Amino acid sequence: MSSGQESVFTEYETDTSQTSKLLRKFKETPFVPIGMAGFAAVVGYGLYRLKHRGDMKMSLHLIHMRVAAQGFVVGAITCGVLYSMFREYVVKPKE
């Protein structure tokens, strides 16, 4: 890049640490980290309940855990899409 041209991505080039990238991503799309945290919580709870599942079959327990984790992630994605549509079409002032 020549010295006379400015970089288009100056904000992205200066923020290179993982923490700053995660914070920027959380500000841009807050439902992505929420979905990831919910997925981790469901999986953690499922693994905890694995020991105390009683006479339930292992495959049935894993299917229930997978469906719950996927449901949380799909719900977070849906909320994120609805939030961005609300922000784009309802809150944004008419030009």
PDB file of C-alpha atoms in Angstrom:
ATOM      1  CA  MET A   1       0.000   0.000   0.000  1.00  0.00           C
ATOM      2  CA  SER A   2       1.464   3.372  -0.917  1.00  0.00           C
ATOM      3  CA  SER A   3       2.041   6.056   1.671  1.00  0.00           C
ATOM      4  CA  GLY A   4      -0.484   8.409   0.042  1.00  0.00           C
ATOM      5  CA  GLN A   5      -3.436   6.070   0.508  1.00  0.00           C
ATOM      6  CA  GLU A   6      -5.271   5.607   3.768  1.00  0.00           C
ATOM      7  CA  SER A   7      -6.393   2.176   4.802  1.00  0.00           C
ATOM      8  CA  VAL A   8     -10.127   1.559   4.610  1.00  0.00           C
ATOM      9  CA  PHE A   9     -10.012  -0.869   7.540  1.00  0.00           C
ATOM     10  CA  THR A  10      -8.135   1.244  10.099  1.00  0.00           C
ATOM     11  CA  GLU A  11     -10.557   0.333  12.905  1.00  0.00           C
ATOM     12  CA  TYR A  12     -10.110  -3.375  12.236  1.00  0.00           C
ATOM     13  CA  GLU A  13      -6.342  -3.145  11.919  1.00  0.00           C
ATOM     14  CA  THR A  14      -5.856  -1.368  15.253  1.00  0.00           C
ATOM     15  CA  ASP A  15      -8.047  -3.773  17.278  1.00  0.00           C
ATOM     16  CA  THR A  16      -6.123  -7.007  17.011  1.00  0.00           C
ATOM     17  CA  SER A  17      -6.447  -8.536  20.464  1.00  0.00           C
ATOM     18  CA  GLN A  18      -8.968 -11.320  20.962  1.00  0.00           C
ATOM     19  CA  THR A  19     -10.717  -9.461  23.778  1.00  0.00           C
ATOM     20  CA  SER A  20     -11.263  -6.343  21.708  1.00  0.00           C
ATOM     21  CA  LYS A  21     -12.551  -8.418  18.792  1.00  0.00           C
ATOM     22  CA  LEU A  22     -14.979 -10.234  21.087  1.00  0.00           C
ATOM     23  CA  LEU A  23     -16.206  -6.981  22.632  1.00  0.00           C
ATOM     24  CA  ARG A  24     -16.677  -5.415  19.186  1.00  0.00           C
ATOM     25  CA  LYS A  25     -18.599  -8.488  18.004  1.00  0.00           C
ATOM     26  CA  PHE A  26     -20.764  -8.394  21.117  1.00  0.00           C
ATOM     27  CA  LYS A  27     -21.622  -4.739  20.448  1.00  0.00           C
ATOM     28  CA  GLU A  28     -22.406  -5.379  16.767  1.00  0.00           C
ATOM     29  CA  THR A  29     -24.438  -8.578  17.225  1.00  0.00           C
ATOM     30  CA  PRO A  30     -25.231  -9.214  20.884  1.00  0.00           C
ATOM     31  CA  PHE A  31     -27.210 -12.403  20.303  1.00  0.00           C
ATOM     32  CA  VAL A  32     -24.269 -14.384  18.898  1.00  0.00           C
ATOM     33  CA  PRO A  33     -22.354 -14.552  22.214  1.00  0.00           C
ATOM     34  CA  ILE A  34     -25.646 -15.076  24.060  1.00  0.00           C
ATOM     35  CA  GLY A  35     -26.376 -18.062  21.805  1.00  0.00           C
ATOM     36  CA  MET A  36     -22.891 -19.444  22.351  1.00  0.00           C
ATOM     37  CA  ALA A  37     -23.175 -19.056  26.123  1.00  0.00           C
ATOM     38  CA  GLY A  38     -26.615 -20.678  26.133  1.00  0.00           C
ATOM     39  CA  PHE A  39     -25.336 -23.576  24.064  1.00  0.00           C
ATOM     40  CA  ALA A  40     -22.459 -24.085  26.503  1.00  0.00           C
ATOM     41  CA  ALA A  41     -24.860 -23.904  29.462  1.00  0.00           C
ATOM     42  CA  VAL A  42     -27.230 -26.488  27.964  1.00  0.00           C
ATOM     43  CA  VAL A  43     -24.354 -28.842  27.161  1.00  0.00           C
ATOM     44  CA  GLY A  44     -22.894 -28.382  30.641  1.00  0.00           C
ATOM     45  CA  TYR A  45     -26.237 -29.075  32.281  1.00  0.00           C
ATOM     46  CA  GLY A  46     -26.754 -32.100  30.031  1.00  0.00           C
ATOM     47  CA  LEU A  47     -23.386 -33.518  30.968  1.00  0.00           C
ATOM     48  CA  TYR A  48     -24.159 -32.933  34.637  1.00  0.00           C
ATOM     49  CA  ARG A  49     -27.519 -34.697  34.285  1.00  0.00           C
ATOM     50  CA  LEU A  50     -25.882 -37.569  32.388  1.00  0.00           C
ATOM     51  CA  LYS A  51     -24.789 -39.126  35.657  1.00  0.00           C
ATOM     52  CA  HIS A  52     -28.261 -38.868  37.200  1.00  0.00           C
ATOM     53  CA  ARG A  53     -30.395 -39.861  34.208  1.00  0.00           C
ATOM     54  CA  GLY A  54     -31.872 -42.892  35.950  1.00  0.00           C
ATOM     55  CA  ASP A  55     -33.078 -45.653  33.657  1.00  0.00           C
ATOM     56  CA  MET A  56     -33.221 -43.403  30.568  1.00  0.00           C
ATOM     57  CA  LYS A  57     -31.186 -44.727  27.645  1.00  0.00           C
ATOM     58  CA  MET A  58     -27.991 -42.900  26.777  1.00  0.00           C
ATOM     59  CA  SER A  59     -29.072 -42.246  23.176  1.00  0.00           C
ATOM     60  CA  LEU A  60     -32.383 -40.728  24.276  1.00  0.00           C
ATOM     61  CA  HIS A  61     -30.617 -38.468  26.770  1.00  0.00           C
ATOM     62  CA  LEU A  62     -28.156 -37.303  24.102  1.00  0.00           C
ATOM     63  CA  ILE A  63     -30.979 -36.617  21.634  1.00  0.00           C
ATOM     64  CA  HIS A  64     -32.801 -34.505  24.231  1.00  0.00           C
ATOM     65  CA  MET A  65     -29.604 -32.615  25.018  1.00  0.00           C
ATOM     66  CA  ARG A  66     -28.918 -31.975  21.327  1.00  0.00           C
ATOM     67  CA  VAL A  67     -32.454 -30.729  20.691  1.00  0.00           C
ATOM     68  CA  ALA A  68     -32.309 -28.396  23.704  1.00  0.00           C
ATOM     69  CA  ALA A  69     -28.937 -26.963  22.632  1.00  0.00           C
ATOM     70  CA  GLN A  70     -30.081 -26.484  19.040  1.00  0.00           C
ATOM     71  CA  GLY A  71     -33.321 -24.912  20.221  1.00  0.00           C
ATOM     72  CA  PHE A  72     -31.440 -22.376  22.304  1.00  0.00           C
ATOM     73  CA  VAL A  73     -29.127 -21.471  19.422  1.00  0.00           C
ATOM     74  CA  VAL A  74     -31.968 -21.189  16.894  1.00  0.00           C
ATOM     75  CA  GLY A  75     -33.925 -19.074  19.377  1.00  0.00           C
ATOM     76  CA  ALA A  76     -30.954 -16.753  19.862  1.00  0.00           C
ATOM     77  CA  ILE A  77     -30.476 -16.439  16.087  1.00  0.00           C
ATOM     78  CA  THR A  78     -34.187 -15.687  15.628  1.00  0.00           C
ATOM     79  CA  CYS A  79     -34.096 -13.040  18.360  1.00  0.00           C
ATOM     80  CA  GLY A  80     -31.002 -11.524  16.743  1.00  0.00           C
ATOM     81  CA  VAL A  81     -32.646 -11.336  13.330  1.00  0.00           C
ATOM     82  CA  LEU A  82     -35.797  -9.807  14.802  1.00  0.00           C
ATOM     83  CA  TYR A  83     -33.699  -7.302  16.781  1.00  0.00           C
ATOM     84  CA  SER A  84     -31.722  -6.250  13.703  1.00  0.00           C
ATOM     85  CA  MET A  85     -34.919  -5.939  11.631  1.00  0.00           C
ATOM     86  CA  PHE A  86     -36.493  -3.837  14.391  1.00  0.00           C
ATOM     87  CA  ARG A  87     -33.413  -1.630  14.557  1.00  0.00           C
ATOM     88  CA  GLU A  88     -33.214  -1.301  10.767  1.00  0.00           C
ATOM     89  CA  TYR A  89     -36.859  -0.725   9.841  1.00  0.00           C
ATOM     90  CA  VAL A  90     -38.663   0.598  12.935  1.00  0.00           C
ATOM     91  CA  VAL A  91     -36.149   2.620  14.948  1.00  0.00           C
ATOM     92  CA  LYS A  92     -34.130   3.939  12.000  1.00  0.00           C
ATOM     93  CA  PRO A  93     -35.435   7.389  11.055  1.00  0.00           C
ATOM     94  CA  LYS A  94     -36.994   7.786   7.628  1.00  0.00           C
ATOM     95  CA  GLU A  95     -34.757   9.532   5.124  1.00  0.00           C
TER      96      GLU A  95
END
